[in-house]
Structure formats: C-alpha cells, structure tokens
Amino acid sequence: MLYDFRSFVNPGHYAFGKGSLKHLGELIERRKNENNDWTVFMIDHYFQDKKETLDRLPIGEKDLVFFIETKDEPKTTLVNKYRDQILAHQTTLPAVMVGMGGGTTMDYAKATGLMVTNPGDSKDYQGLDLIKNEGIYTIVIPTVSGTGAEVSMTAVLSGPEKKLGIKCDYTIPNEVLFDPELLATVPDSDRFFTGMDCYIHNVESLTGTWINSMGKAFAEKSNEICVKVFTNQIEDRLEADEQMMVASIMGGNSITYAQVGVCHALSYGLAVVLGTHHGVGNCIVFNQLEKYYPKGYQLFKEMQALQGVEIPSGITAGCSEEQFDQMVDVAWALEHMWNNVFGPDWEKHISKDEIKALFKKM
Amino acid sequence: MLYDFRSFVNPGHYAFGKGSLKHLGELIERRKNENNDWTVFMIDHYFQDKKETLDRLPIGEKDLVFFIETKDEPKTTLVNKYRDQILAHQTTLPAVMVGMGGGTTMDYAKATGLMVTNPGDSKDYQGLDLIKNEGIYTIVIPTVSGTGAEVSMTAVLSGPEKKLGIKCDYTIPNEVLFDPELLATVPDSDRFFTGMDCYIHNVESLTGTWINSMGKAFAEKSNEICVKVFTNQIEDRLEADEQMMVASIMGGNSITYAQVGVCHALSYGLAVVLGTHHGVGNCIVFNQLEKYYPKGYQLFKEMQALQGVEIPSGITAGCSEEQFDQMVDVAWALEHMWNNVFGPDWEKHISKDEIKALFKKM
C-alpha cells in the first residue's frame, strides 16, 4: 500500500445539476474579501471562440483569463509561467482560481493555484506531500467526463525529468461545479477516450491488490454507469452526460482508496516519450492488454465497436530502440502501480522485454 | 425541491480501514494549538464498561468525557446542558469534539460542537441555515452502520415543540474515522434496525421525485450493499461490517441529493409522541408500508426473515386519540417529505385519516 494510514481529504463542495454554471458568480463572490477580490480563469482553448459560453462566465475587469492549450499534457514549465503572470497581474493575490475544461485544464488550475502560494519551481513539488502551503481557492468545472481530475488529490504534471503528479491534501479542488449541459458539444471520440480513462482506471483498481471496500464500491458503481452509457443503454444524451459526471466523480474517488495498474504505467511511457494524451493513450495501451485484463478488455472492445470510435494504431512504428527503452524505463519506475497489479514481488511477474514488446504493438 | 441551487459541503476527511482507531490520537493532535489543546469525547454509554475499548482512546487529563445515554433521541435541552459543561470545563475552547457511537451520539457531538460557538438555546437553531458560526472541529466514529449521521448535514434534534434537525454547511463532521472492528459486538437486532435505516432511506429517495443522478448512484450502490449484507451473501462478519460502513456513507450522501418519504415522516411522529428510536421506529413503520413501497417492502421482509429479527408490534395499542392526532400532525407537517413522495400536489394523494389508520396498525 502507498499509505499505511491516511485520513483522506474530500473535495470541499459539489454544486451539481443542469444549468448550475449560471451560479458560478455566486460561488466566486463568496470567496472574495477586501484584499483578494479578483479571479483567475483557466479555460480550455476549445471555448476560445464559443462566445455563448464565454458570455455566461462572470469575468470581471480585474480578472485574468488564460486559454489553455491542451494538445500536450500539463507541463511544469508552463505552470511556472502562468504563476509568474498571476503574481504580476495585481498587487494582491487572486481570491479564486477557476479551471474549466478537461483533465489538462483542471490539473493546470490545481497546480498553478498551489504554485501561487508555494515558492520555486513546480518540478520540485512533483511527488507526495511536498507542498507546504494551501493554494488559492480553486473551483473546477469539468467539460468532459472521466478523468476524475475534478475530485482527485493529484495534479498530473510532466517535468523535464518525469511525469509525476503534485499530490497532497491541498491539491484537491475546493469546489466542483458540475453542469452536464457543458458536455453537449464534446466530439464522440473525445467523449469515448475520456470515458474510457474512467472505465480503465476502475478496471485497474478493481482487479488490483490494494483496493479496500470504499474504493471497490466507488469503482463498481462508476463502471456500471460507464458501461450503461457506452453500450448506449441511456438514450437521452443529456441524461447520459449527467450520469457520466457521477461515474467520473466515483472513479476519481475510487483511486483514492486503490491504485491504477498496467495500462496507466505504460500510458505514462507514451506520454513522456511521445507526448500522447492521457485518454487516447490509455485506449491505445488497453487495446493491447487482453492478457492482463481479459474481462475488462472484452467489454472495452464491445463499447468501442458500439461507439464506432477508432483507436489510433502504429503510433510507435517510427520509434528508435532508445525511445522504446525510455518508454519501458518510465513505465518500470512506477513501482506502486506494478505492486498493485502483482503484489510486492511484481518483478517476478513481468519483464522489461514483455513491456517493450507491448509498446512495439501500439 | 428543497434547494433551487446549493453547493453542498462534503465531509472534510475520511480515515477508513480496519484498526484505524489507533490513529485517533494523531488526528486530534493535528487540530490542537497553543490556545486550544483539549478534547471533548462524547461516547455511547454502551462503551462505559468496555475497558478494552476505552483504554484505546487518547483521553488526556484536560479532556472532558460524556457517556451518552441513547435510550432517547437527541434532545435540545441536553445539547444545551452539555455545551454549558464544556464552556465551564476550561478557560479555553476545546480543539476537538469526538463523537463515538451511533446516530444519537454522533448527532449530539455535531450539535453540541456547534452550540459551543453559537450563543443561546439549541432549539432556536432547529431548521435550515440558522447557525452563524463554524463549530468545534468534529471527528465522528460510527460504531454501528446505517444512520448516515457520520456524513450528513443534519443533526436531528427533538426540541420542546418539534423534532427537526439543525441543518447547515457547518453541521457536516470535519472528519470521520471508520474502523469496522468497532462493529464486532453490535447485537443482531441493533445491526438490523440501523442497517434498515439506511436501506429504507435509500428506497425512499430512489422512489421519490426529487432525486438527481448523484443521489441515485449513491442510493443504488448503498442498497446493493445493504441487500448483500442482510441476505447473508457476505460470510465474513468483519468484511460485511466494513462494507456496511460504505453503504452508510453512500446512503447518507444520497440524501444530500434527494429526500426521504412516507416512512421517515411517520417515524418522526412515533419519535415525538412515543420517543421511539429512529432505527426501530423506521422498521415498525416500514412494516406497514407495502402499499407505498411494494418492491422495497418485499425485500425488507425477506431480509428480516433471514436475520431472524422481530419487529416490535402493538406499540401504539395504548395510545389515546389525542396521541394519534399528534402523531399525524407531526408527520403531516413534514411537507418536503410528502412532496418528494407525491409531488407538489401531495395533499391530493394522502389524507390524515389514512396516516392515522397506519399508526393504529403499529
């Protein structure tokens, strides 16, 4: 187990329901005071030309808005840069950090909100409990379902040396606003890849050795919903989107009491070496993991067929042996994931050659 | 709906797992400071002669211990009394309030922790959002599963005029320590009645009109576990107890996004007039509700038969007409529950005579 004992922090507040975005202004106002009276908005670049949505956001004159490029996974260098811009924007600290988007945008908001109150380079905080001070009050607004970033104690970051989250009690968002109407325009492929992120981390935690009754209940219910949604058992899209928001919360909560496995370890390898995005990366990897997760794999393929989404293949075709070795090293170093899959003697159950062979198939 | 919009507070921390009681001292120490360095313990009277358990509690010389009599439901008069004793105990306020027991003890801890920092009579705070100040940091430790008090935003109290909770953001415990080993000695009947409290509020919320996707997912998973446990599908008692802790959390969470129904309304009538305890009261009432919850009722009877627990009958046999009228009035006044069951025109769907006839059968 990663923790002998830990009293886990829950996300502070949940504002849940269709149309709740219109209350964002109230939520922000509650956190302002005489000294801290402005807001930072980190918004997925997708919304940059969506005037109708932007007009609904309570952006004031003193506020600072970043549109977040999500082609790459969150980087420590950019977190540092955003932080510096925030500190230069006003003479006071912001009252609220809003992160609206998918996992990347939410993780930028979580990490940057912390770096505003913790000095130095964000790469020095990659790891467990390295953050010293509570961050800016953070409200996240997921606009795609499945990452669990909205409720997780990790802000995943790629630094110059490693892909590793900033993980501590303060990383959990203070407030989550869930408005399923924001999901209406997510393209089918993104919806599938992100939903499968949730499905896959549930499969990994449920079949792992570290899970307890709490993680199990959350992961089981989360996956029941994922399967219902992606086998088209819920006709109404808005209803399905609302339920997937709950699946995402529960999947995220589950990971707190469990651990991911083979797919996440390998997917991190792809992310570091090729910059492959987490959702699609997980699908590319899981597509090769029938041996490790036979039941989960079968359902995954059924859902993929029903959604008519193609999983990219051949992405490692042009890689050099050094690149493959680097992918293997990144994956191999994630001991806690392997330990969860195979137990403490995990090195007896898998080899670097086996992992490399998997990467070569992707 | 009770709320047009509300951003709901989650319980602050969960410390979950077998043997976690031994970490209570650490949890308390984290909350102490120079000025506030002592603890109030409210402990179910059941533990008064359980030396082995008491010896494991980190009770210091400056601390104040109350053993809570649980024959009656929590009363505003006793909350006031406990508060006065706490204020007289030291010149400073306590750092932590610990509530260890069932719903009654946890609700006493929640309510008293708030009354230490809010002046006046606790009866004046019965209702929604009447509390002005955050209370003492509260850690609750459930020793029986099902009430959901450990995660709910209500501290149910019986005042001179009404049974109505203190309900606000601050009522939610700051921390919950879940140790399933503490449930080992709960008598079968108490285990059943309290477990059925959870089952019944799930049935009521799932069949009600107010529920949303969040409440639904929590209630469904919670009831799946309740049914597994009370149809003896989990052989190991400790494992079953651990899972019921999760069912209780999820049932409690569900109510945040939903509402109870007929059973709770009538059970409140029994509580106010006859002092009937909530868990057994719910079972006595639900035993007569086949018409309103046919499926839930059938499963309830199956579980009762399998557990071999007898539900008290004839408890209203000696009641006067005035007492019956009073029970009906208490139940009738709980408009939000009836509205959840039948919708806004609920008065067209049930009559006071029908309710009285139900009470006469109990």
XYZ file of C-alpha atoms in Angstrom:
724
model
C 0.000 0.000 0.000
C 1.073 3.557 -0.724
C -0.191 4.665 2.689
C -0.020 2.856 6.000
C -2.716 5.150 7.235
C -4.078 8.364 5.864
C -7.116 10.478 6.579
C -8.107 11.472 3.045
C -9.423 14.930 2.219
C -12.682 15.058 0.284
C -13.361 17.773 -2.306
C -14.852 20.676 -0.363
C -18.113 21.399 -2.195
C -20.174 19.871 -5.006
C -22.535 22.093 -6.979
C -24.322 19.588 -9.171
C -27.022 19.859 -11.793
C -28.164 21.041 -15.187
C -27.713 24.773 -15.592
C -25.567 25.241 -12.496
C -22.993 27.253 -14.466
C -25.193 30.297 -14.023
C -24.383 30.206 -10.300
C -20.607 30.414 -10.765
C -20.678 34.145 -9.977
C -22.243 33.481 -6.560
C -19.663 30.817 -5.755
C -16.832 33.217 -6.635
C -18.299 36.171 -4.709
C -18.448 34.084 -1.514
C -14.676 33.715 -1.568
C -13.752 37.347 -2.178
C -12.683 39.695 0.578
C -11.330 43.234 0.802
C -7.815 42.201 -0.115
C -8.457 39.406 -2.528
C -11.159 40.434 -4.925
C -10.243 39.048 -8.323
C -10.296 35.763 -10.178
C -8.067 33.766 -12.474
C -9.859 31.800 -15.189
C -8.083 28.908 -16.869
C -10.310 27.825 -19.727
C -9.838 25.065 -22.273
C -8.852 26.708 -25.593
C -11.822 24.911 -27.153
C -14.035 27.645 -25.683
C -11.923 30.490 -27.077
C -14.370 31.088 -29.942
C -17.500 29.846 -28.114
C -18.882 33.291 -27.393
C -22.141 31.964 -25.991
C -20.355 30.042 -23.238
C -17.767 32.753 -22.558
C -20.516 35.354 -22.169
C -22.010 33.249 -19.391
C -18.807 33.359 -17.349
C -18.617 36.074 -14.667
C -15.329 37.537 -15.911
C -14.657 40.972 -14.398
C -12.283 43.785 -15.383
C -9.672 42.904 -12.772
C -9.680 39.220 -13.699
C -7.048 37.315 -15.619
C -8.019 34.796 -18.298
C -5.802 32.054 -19.734
C -6.930 29.871 -22.589
C -5.226 26.547 -22.044
C -3.723 24.712 -24.977
C -4.477 21.026 -24.410
C -2.513 19.435 -27.225
C 0.162 18.483 -24.700
C -0.236 17.202 -21.187
C 0.324 19.748 -18.355
C 3.934 20.841 -18.045
C 5.822 22.159 -15.041
C 7.411 24.899 -17.175
C 4.010 26.281 -18.153
C 2.711 26.103 -14.582
C 5.661 28.271 -13.559
C 4.932 30.701 -16.368
C 1.222 31.028 -15.531
C 2.104 31.518 -11.869
C 4.505 34.364 -12.712
C 1.842 36.067 -14.813
C -0.685 35.786 -11.985
C 1.743 37.290 -9.461
C 2.454 40.170 -11.868
C -1.218 40.828 -12.681
C -2.278 42.641 -9.493
C -0.647 43.730 -6.254
C -2.855 41.272 -4.353
C -3.376 37.540 -4.731
C -6.497 36.325 -6.531
C -9.417 35.134 -4.401
C -10.349 32.295 -6.712
C -8.802 30.127 -9.401
C -11.356 28.714 -11.844
C -10.361 25.769 -14.047
C -12.873 24.931 -16.765
C -12.149 22.111 -19.184
C -10.879 18.546 -19.166
C -8.205 16.896 -17.064
C -5.407 19.001 -18.533
C -7.060 22.329 -17.796
C -8.241 21.257 -14.354
C -4.776 19.975 -13.466
C -3.219 23.267 -14.630
C -5.667 25.130 -12.391
C -4.961 22.854 -9.422
C -1.175 23.024 -9.825
C -0.976 26.745 -10.628
C -3.295 27.598 -7.718
C -0.795 25.867 -5.435
C 2.302 27.426 -7.003
C 0.942 30.935 -6.367
C 1.477 30.328 -2.634
C 4.464 27.960 -2.768
C 7.774 29.461 -3.927
C 10.122 27.983 -6.507
C 9.854 25.648 -9.457
C 6.827 23.358 -9.729
C 9.076 20.467 -10.766
C 10.420 20.442 -7.207
C 6.964 19.644 -5.904
C 6.325 16.581 -8.109
C 5.694 13.834 -5.576
C 3.759 13.161 -2.386
C 3.182 15.826 0.291
C 5.924 18.212 -0.848
C 3.621 21.256 -0.967
C 3.846 23.370 2.200
C 1.068 25.954 1.877
C -2.591 25.819 0.955
C -3.213 27.259 -2.519
C -5.707 29.724 -3.969
C -9.350 28.665 -3.544
C -9.938 26.508 -6.610
C -13.221 25.871 -8.392
C -13.088 23.356 -11.225
C -15.739 22.890 -13.895
C -15.332 19.674 -15.885
C -16.432 19.945 -19.520
C -15.748 16.318 -20.372
C -16.316 13.298 -18.115
C -13.994 10.608 -16.957
C -10.635 11.964 -15.870
C -11.595 12.234 -12.213
C -9.261 15.259 -12.018
C -12.156 17.224 -10.541
C -12.038 15.177 -7.338
C -8.537 13.754 -7.231
C -5.631 14.671 -4.959
C -3.225 14.617 -7.888
C -2.370 17.279 -10.443
C -0.502 15.246 -13.055
C 2.495 17.140 -14.463
C 5.240 16.401 -16.946
C 8.507 17.904 -15.821
C 11.886 17.933 -17.511
C 12.714 14.578 -15.902
C 9.483 12.819 -15.120
C 5.719 12.638 -15.444
C 4.582 12.654 -11.848
C 1.771 14.396 -10.039
C 1.845 17.019 -7.345
C -0.058 15.048 -4.730
C -1.128 16.300 -1.309
C -4.203 17.238 0.703
C -4.239 20.732 -0.803
C -4.324 19.510 -4.428
C -7.990 18.543 -4.127
C -10.203 21.267 -5.610
C -12.103 23.298 -3.041
C -15.250 23.251 -5.103
C -16.548 21.431 -8.180
C -19.325 22.799 -10.358
C -20.930 20.014 -12.383
C -23.135 21.205 -15.230
C -23.889 18.391 -17.701
C -25.104 20.920 -20.275
C -21.459 21.880 -20.833
C -20.806 18.415 -22.269
C -23.275 18.677 -25.130
C -20.707 19.533 -27.805
C -17.907 17.121 -26.877
C -16.929 15.171 -30.024
C -17.693 11.437 -29.926
C -14.063 10.375 -29.952
C -13.078 12.662 -27.031
C -16.147 11.566 -25.138
C -15.169 7.931 -25.634
C -11.459 8.312 -24.831
C -12.156 10.310 -21.680
C -14.948 7.990 -20.597
C -12.611 5.054 -21.107
C -10.000 6.732 -18.891
C -12.588 6.325 -16.129
C -13.518 2.785 -17.174
C -9.879 1.709 -17.361
C -8.805 3.101 -14.006
C -11.811 1.356 -12.475
C -10.839 -1.959 -14.076
C -7.287 -1.496 -12.850
C -8.287 -0.665 -9.304
C -10.926 -3.419 -9.085
C -8.515 -6.120 -10.237
C -5.634 -4.758 -8.161
C -4.405 -5.968 -4.797
C -4.564 -2.641 -2.957
C -8.256 -1.867 -3.098
C -10.452 -1.640 0.010
C -14.247 -1.726 0.401
C -14.526 2.009 -0.179
C -12.563 2.016 -3.421
C -14.408 -1.101 -4.545
C -17.891 0.326 -4.079
C -16.970 3.531 -5.907
C -15.245 1.751 -8.804
C -18.021 -0.800 -9.251
C -20.758 1.819 -9.398
C -18.651 4.041 -11.615
C -18.108 1.232 -14.097
C -21.724 0.198 -14.051
C -22.524 3.720 -15.278
C -19.676 3.792 -17.826
C -20.882 0.553 -19.354
C -24.503 1.726 -19.398
C -23.524 4.930 -21.184
C -21.112 3.420 -23.725
C -23.312 0.449 -24.574
C -25.993 3.032 -25.420
C -28.410 1.984 -22.706
C -29.235 5.615 -21.956
C -30.998 7.171 -24.900
C -31.049 10.797 -23.864
C -27.612 12.381 -24.376
C -28.001 14.979 -21.590
C -29.074 12.261 -19.153
C -26.110 10.111 -20.202
C -23.749 13.085 -19.795
C -25.099 13.792 -16.312
C -24.639 10.181 -15.277
C -21.099 10.114 -16.682
C -20.288 13.087 -14.433
C -21.222 10.889 -11.470
C -19.191 7.994 -12.898
C -16.219 10.330 -13.150
C -16.552 11.502 -9.526
C -16.877 7.940 -8.292
C -13.990 6.708 -10.421
C -11.825 9.547 -9.101
C -12.865 8.789 -5.524
C -12.107 5.124 -6.026
C -8.487 5.809 -6.940
C -8.034 7.491 -3.563
C -8.617 4.105 -1.932
C -6.926 1.997 -4.593
C -4.323 2.253 -7.340
C -4.097 2.038 -11.112
C -2.179 -0.666 -12.976
C -0.554 -1.866 -16.202
C -2.404 0.488 -18.527
C -1.549 3.653 -16.635
C 2.084 2.620 -16.234
C 2.504 2.087 -19.977
C 0.399 5.094 -20.875
C 2.789 7.271 -18.836
C 5.597 5.883 -21.007
C 3.809 7.001 -24.165
C 3.075 10.402 -22.630
C 6.673 11.132 -21.637
C 8.329 9.913 -24.849
C 5.693 10.721 -27.479
C 3.512 13.264 -25.672
C 0.467 11.039 -26.174
C -2.578 12.462 -24.435
C -3.798 10.539 -21.405
C -7.293 9.489 -22.550
C -6.347 8.282 -26.004
C -3.051 6.923 -24.654
C -4.915 4.729 -22.204
C -7.081 3.389 -25.016
C -4.042 2.686 -27.219
C -2.419 0.760 -24.375
C -5.527 -1.019 -23.119
C -6.133 -2.218 -26.663
C -3.058 -4.473 -26.123
C -3.830 -5.667 -22.594
C -6.186 -8.583 -23.152
C -3.778 -10.859 -21.305
C -3.801 -8.741 -18.144
C -7.433 -7.647 -18.050
C -9.356 -10.253 -20.095
C -12.868 -9.360 -18.909
C -12.287 -5.631 -18.890
C -10.753 -5.856 -22.359
C -13.728 -7.698 -23.813
C -16.213 -5.078 -22.592
C -13.884 -2.321 -23.767
C -13.883 -3.733 -27.305
C -17.671 -4.055 -27.238
C -18.055 -0.428 -26.209
C -15.549 0.708 -28.800
C -17.454 -1.105 -31.536
C -20.761 0.353 -30.416
C -19.340 3.889 -30.321
C -17.680 3.437 -33.713
C -14.531 5.150 -32.489
C -11.212 4.139 -33.962
C -8.239 3.716 -31.659
C -5.039 5.057 -33.213
C -2.517 2.357 -34.102
C 1.047 2.366 -35.302
C 1.963 5.370 -33.151
C 5.228 3.717 -32.087
C 6.043 2.500 -35.607
C 8.780 5.047 -36.175
C 10.335 4.852 -32.711
C 14.006 4.063 -32.160
C 15.222 1.364 -29.751
C 16.311 4.144 -27.410
C 12.812 5.571 -27.406
C 11.374 2.150 -26.633
C 13.876 1.727 -23.815
C 12.917 5.104 -22.436
C 9.199 4.204 -22.517
C 9.981 0.971 -20.697
C 12.043 2.813 -18.081
C 9.279 5.330 -17.415
C 6.736 2.519 -17.023
C 9.067 0.309 -14.981
C 9.735 3.100 -12.479
C 6.053 3.276 -11.490
C 6.542 0.627 -8.826
C 3.369 1.381 -6.901
C 1.289 0.548 -9.988
C 3.082 -2.766 -10.610
C 2.895 -3.590 -6.939
C -0.860 -3.048 -7.077
C -1.153 -5.392 -10.067
C 1.116 -8.249 -8.994
C 1.935 -7.658 -5.329
C 5.307 -6.828 -3.732
C 7.164 -9.451 -5.808
C 5.939 -7.851 -9.036
C 9.341 -8.068 -10.737
C 8.891 -11.828 -10.878
C 5.689 -11.432 -12.870
C 6.684 -9.073 -15.643
C 9.867 -8.265 -17.516
C 11.161 -5.240 -19.367
C 11.164 -7.290 -22.572
C 7.495 -8.057 -22.162
C 6.719 -4.368 -21.702
C 8.827 -3.409 -24.695
C 7.004 -5.960 -26.844
C 3.714 -4.359 -25.817
C 4.938 -0.883 -26.766
C 6.018 -2.206 -30.164
C 2.462 -3.343 -30.907
C 0.957 0.111 -30.290
C -37.005 20.654 -4.419
C -35.761 21.849 -1.076
C -32.997 23.798 -2.796
C -33.090 25.734 -6.040
C -29.339 25.574 -6.107
C -26.833 24.689 -3.453
C -23.153 23.878 -3.453
C -23.091 21.037 -0.949
C -20.269 20.624 1.553
C -18.628 17.204 1.698
C -17.334 15.743 4.959
C -13.792 17.015 5.326
C -11.728 13.856 5.803
C -12.272 10.097 5.726
C -9.930 7.831 7.676
C -11.065 4.395 6.619
C -9.951 0.886 7.449
C -9.609 -1.900 9.966
C -7.679 -0.796 13.035
C -7.764 2.915 12.206
C -8.940 3.748 15.739
C -5.328 3.547 16.869
C -4.643 6.694 14.818
C -7.253 8.833 16.582
C -4.558 10.448 18.718
C -2.705 11.699 15.615
C -5.901 13.116 14.141
C -6.621 15.011 17.358
C -3.057 16.323 17.769
C -3.166 17.881 14.289
C -6.008 20.138 15.369
C -4.527 21.362 18.654
C -2.800 24.709 19.026
C -1.396 26.789 21.872
C -4.779 28.071 22.925
C -6.975 25.108 22.176
C -5.321 21.976 23.435
C -8.010 19.741 24.833
C -10.724 17.419 23.613
C -14.330 16.606 24.375
C -15.310 12.959 23.999
C -18.951 12.038 23.599
C -19.112 8.263 23.786
C -22.081 5.946 23.549
C -22.880 4.704 27.092
C -22.527 1.170 25.714
C -18.754 1.596 25.986
C -18.872 2.805 29.598
C -17.820 -0.622 30.923
C -15.819 -1.698 27.839
C -12.424 -1.036 29.363
C -10.543 -2.521 26.424
C -12.030 0.000 24.004
C -11.842 2.948 26.408
C -8.166 2.236 27.062
C -7.509 2.639 23.346
C -8.921 6.173 23.300
C -6.371 9.007 23.660
C -8.158 10.651 26.600
C -5.890 13.169 28.349
C -6.066 14.815 31.762
C -7.517 18.071 30.497
C -10.177 16.329 28.426
C -13.873 16.076 29.163
C -15.744 12.809 28.659
C -19.502 12.392 28.382
C -21.119 8.989 28.165
C -24.218 9.487 26.071
C -27.455 7.818 27.092
C -29.090 6.636 23.867
C -32.444 5.417 25.133
C -33.991 8.645 23.846
C -33.295 10.508 20.648
C -31.070 13.620 20.922
C -32.738 16.484 22.779
C -32.131 20.224 22.542
C -32.229 20.512 26.347
C -29.355 18.049 26.732
C -27.328 19.717 23.974
C -27.606 22.985 25.920
C -26.548 21.233 29.118
C -23.513 19.559 27.537
C -22.499 22.870 25.959
C -22.641 24.639 29.334
C -20.461 21.948 30.893
C -17.915 22.273 28.086
C -17.736 26.056 28.461
C -17.228 25.657 32.220
C -14.593 22.930 31.901
C -11.585 25.046 30.880
C -10.887 28.715 30.252
C -10.271 27.938 26.576
C -12.427 26.229 23.979
C -11.684 22.604 23.114
C -9.702 21.891 19.943
C -11.686 18.819 19.016
C -15.072 17.253 19.656
C -15.074 13.465 19.254
C -18.401 11.652 18.862
C -18.162 7.880 19.048
C -21.303 5.784 18.762
C -24.450 5.546 16.670
C -26.600 8.267 15.143
C -27.688 9.640 18.514
C -24.162 10.090 19.850
C -22.832 11.465 16.565
C -25.720 13.932 16.343
C -25.097 15.064 19.928
C -21.444 15.646 19.025
C -22.337 17.534 15.840
C -24.966 19.722 17.528
C -23.008 20.377 20.729
C -19.855 21.222 18.762
C -21.880 23.926 17.007
C -23.550 25.248 20.149
C -20.162 25.869 21.779
C -19.614 28.679 19.269
C -23.221 29.796 18.715
C -24.938 31.517 21.651
C -28.406 30.759 23.003
C -30.739 27.791 23.040
C -30.210 24.992 20.514
C -33.956 24.832 19.883
C -33.667 28.231 18.173
C -31.339 26.701 15.585
C -33.625 23.821 14.537
C -34.065 24.401 10.809
C -32.057 25.233 7.718
C -29.019 27.560 7.778
C -29.772 29.207 11.126
C -26.289 28.563 12.554
C -23.993 31.579 12.239
C -20.554 30.336 13.275
C -18.461 27.313 12.458
C -18.332 24.878 15.387
C -15.553 22.982 17.147
C -13.572 20.636 14.844
C -15.620 17.443 14.991
C -14.396 13.890 14.479
C -17.087 11.225 14.474
C -16.503 7.492 14.838
C -19.517 5.381 13.912
C -19.874 2.171 15.926
C -22.960 0.927 14.108
C -23.698 1.284 10.378
C -26.596 2.794 8.580
C -27.663 6.113 10.054
C -25.550 8.177 7.680
C -25.155 10.702 10.530
C -21.393 10.482 10.012
C -21.670 12.235 6.642
C -24.944 14.132 6.781
C -25.546 17.845 7.072
C -28.258 17.295 9.672
C -28.038 16.832 13.416
C -31.521 15.559 14.219
C -32.862 17.006 17.460
C -36.087 16.781 19.422
C -36.983 20.123 20.960
C -39.866 21.080 23.187
C -42.018 21.765 20.130
C -40.638 19.730 17.257
C -38.298 17.043 16.015
C -36.240 18.887 13.439
C -32.572 18.896 12.587
C -30.015 21.635 12.823
C -29.042 21.690 9.148
C -26.334 23.803 7.579
C -22.905 23.554 5.945
C -21.196 23.513 9.339
C -23.174 20.511 10.638
C -21.167 18.095 8.497
C -18.433 16.434 10.563
C -14.927 17.658 9.769
C -13.531 14.155 9.895
C -14.876 10.611 10.027
C -12.867 7.700 11.351
C -14.239 4.405 10.053
C -12.963 1.326 11.858
C -15.099 -1.743 11.110
C -13.564 -3.614 14.042
C -15.640 -1.397 16.345
C -18.814 -3.024 14.993
C -17.942 -6.562 16.054
C -20.095 -6.576 19.187
C -23.228 -4.829 17.888
C -26.253 -7.025 18.775
C -28.075 -8.557 15.783
C -31.252 -6.559 16.315
C -29.451 -3.186 16.514
C -27.375 -4.120 13.494
C -30.531 -4.917 11.559
C -32.561 -1.884 12.641
C -29.711 0.515 11.880
C -28.884 -1.184 8.595
C -32.548 -0.914 7.648
C -32.488 2.821 8.402
C -30.016 3.012 5.527
C -31.991 0.632 3.320
C -35.232 2.494 3.936
C -33.908 5.972 3.263
C -32.433 4.639 0.039
C -35.771 3.135 -1.009
C -37.492 6.421 -0.180
C -35.026 8.542 -2.095
C -34.891 6.211 -5.117
C -38.679 6.133 -5.489
C -39.072 9.848 -4.770
C -39.486 12.673 -7.253
C -36.610 14.870 -6.047
C -33.640 12.637 -6.714
C -30.908 13.505 -9.229
C -28.213 11.332 -10.857
C -25.847 11.858 -7.957
C -28.334 10.809 -5.275
C -29.443 7.901 -7.449
C -25.976 6.428 -7.943
C -25.205 6.667 -4.229
C -28.547 5.178 -3.130
C -28.412 2.336 -5.646
C -24.922 1.243 -4.643
C -25.729 1.672 -0.973
C -28.769 -0.571 -1.267
C -26.923 -3.153 -3.300
C -24.555 -3.499 -0.329
C -27.359 -3.476 2.276
C -29.127 -6.291 0.473
C -25.914 -8.288 0.065
C -25.171 -7.982 3.770
C -28.667 -8.695 5.091
C -29.361 -11.577 2.730
C -26.169 -13.124 4.147
C -24.227 -13.051 0.892
C -21.068 -11.972 2.742
C -19.917 -14.723 5.032
C -17.202 -12.932 6.968
C -18.725 -10.642 9.598
C -15.826 -8.156 9.603
C -15.973 -7.904 5.823
C -19.742 -7.385 5.961
C -19.322 -4.721 8.656
C -16.725 -2.890 6.566
C -18.977 -2.933 3.532
C -21.945 -1.696 5.569
C -19.819 1.308 6.594
C -19.548 2.167 2.911
C -23.287 1.590 2.435
C -23.928 4.000 5.286
C -21.681 6.709 3.795
C -23.298 6.327 0.399
C -26.816 6.298 1.840
C -26.024 9.442 3.801
C -24.531 11.111 0.720
C -27.563 10.145 -1.319
C -29.926 12.005 0.995
C -27.986 15.211 0.296
C -29.171 14.998 -3.322
C -32.609 13.547 -2.592
C -35.207 13.342 0.170
C -36.812 10.728 2.404
C -40.504 9.822 2.273
C -43.501 8.218 3.964
C -41.550 6.085 6.411
C -39.452 8.904 7.807
C -42.466 11.200 8.111
C -44.397 8.638 10.168
C -41.351 7.549 12.101
C -40.882 11.164 13.246
C -44.463 11.005 14.568
C -43.615 7.941 16.666
C -40.406 9.571 17.870
C -42.046 12.793 19.065
C -45.079 11.205 20.737
C -43.689 7.895 21.993
C -39.943 8.540 21.930
C -39.453 5.577 19.576
C -35.848 5.288 18.465
C -35.191 6.094 14.815
C -33.876 2.747 13.550
C -36.501 0.528 15.132
C -39.155 3.201 14.504
C -38.416 3.115 10.781
C -38.765 -0.671 10.775
C -42.068 -0.508 12.689
C -43.411 1.990 10.160
C -41.974 0.374 7.037
C -43.572 -2.889 8.145
C -46.917 -1.217 7.284
C -45.918 0.456 4.011
C -46.357 -2.322 1.464
C -48.820 -0.120 -0.429
C -46.331 2.741 -0.878
C -43.119 0.798 -1.427
C -44.190 -2.649 -2.696
C -40.802 -3.783 -4.016
C -38.809 -2.281 -1.162
C -41.214 -3.841 1.301
C -40.851 -7.324 -0.152
C -37.052 -7.276 0.091
C -37.295 -5.808 3.585
C -39.436 -8.733 4.735
C -37.023 -11.212 3.150
C -34.082 -9.638 4.950
C -35.986 -9.559 8.224
C -36.819 -13.258 7.942
C -33.205 -14.129 7.129
C -31.892 -12.115 10.077
C -34.495 -13.599 12.423
C -35.150 -10.212 13.995
C -38.594 -9.445 15.325
C -40.076 -6.034 14.657
C -41.961 -4.711 17.685
C -45.727 -4.530 17.213
C -48.583 -3.100 19.228
C -46.533 -0.095 20.341
C -49.462 2.256 19.670
C -52.012 -0.088 21.243
C -52.450 2.018 24.372
C -52.433 5.414 22.655
C -55.255 7.916 23.055
C -56.975 9.611 20.095
C -55.114 12.790 21.011
C -51.824 10.973 20.792
C -52.737 9.599 17.379
C -53.749 13.076 16.251
C -50.446 14.437 17.471
C -48.513 11.733 15.578
C -50.480 12.583 12.442
C -49.802 16.305 12.877
C -46.066 15.746 13.283
C -45.964 13.574 10.143
C -48.270 15.867 8.144
C -46.070 18.899 8.851
C -43.097 17.294 7.058
C -44.211 18.733 3.741
C -40.875 18.286 1.980
C -41.044 14.522 2.542
C -44.620 14.247 1.196
C -43.738 16.496 -1.699
C -40.854 14.163 -2.540
C -43.187 11.158 -2.487
C -46.203 12.524 -4.375
C -45.113 15.834 -5.902
C -46.331 19.353 -5.093
C -49.986 18.286 -5.019
C -49.259 15.683 -2.364
C -52.302 16.569 -0.283
C -54.474 15.078 -3.025
C -52.707 11.740 -2.667
C -52.850 11.091 1.061
C -55.177 12.033 3.892
C -54.755 12.457 7.626
C -57.207 9.570 8.130
C -55.044 7.275 6.044
C -51.998 8.210 8.102
C -53.869 7.710 11.350
C -55.017 4.266 10.222
C -51.374 3.363 9.562
C -50.316 4.493 13.045
C -53.097 2.371 14.569
C -51.675 -0.757 12.968
C -48.222 -0.280 14.505
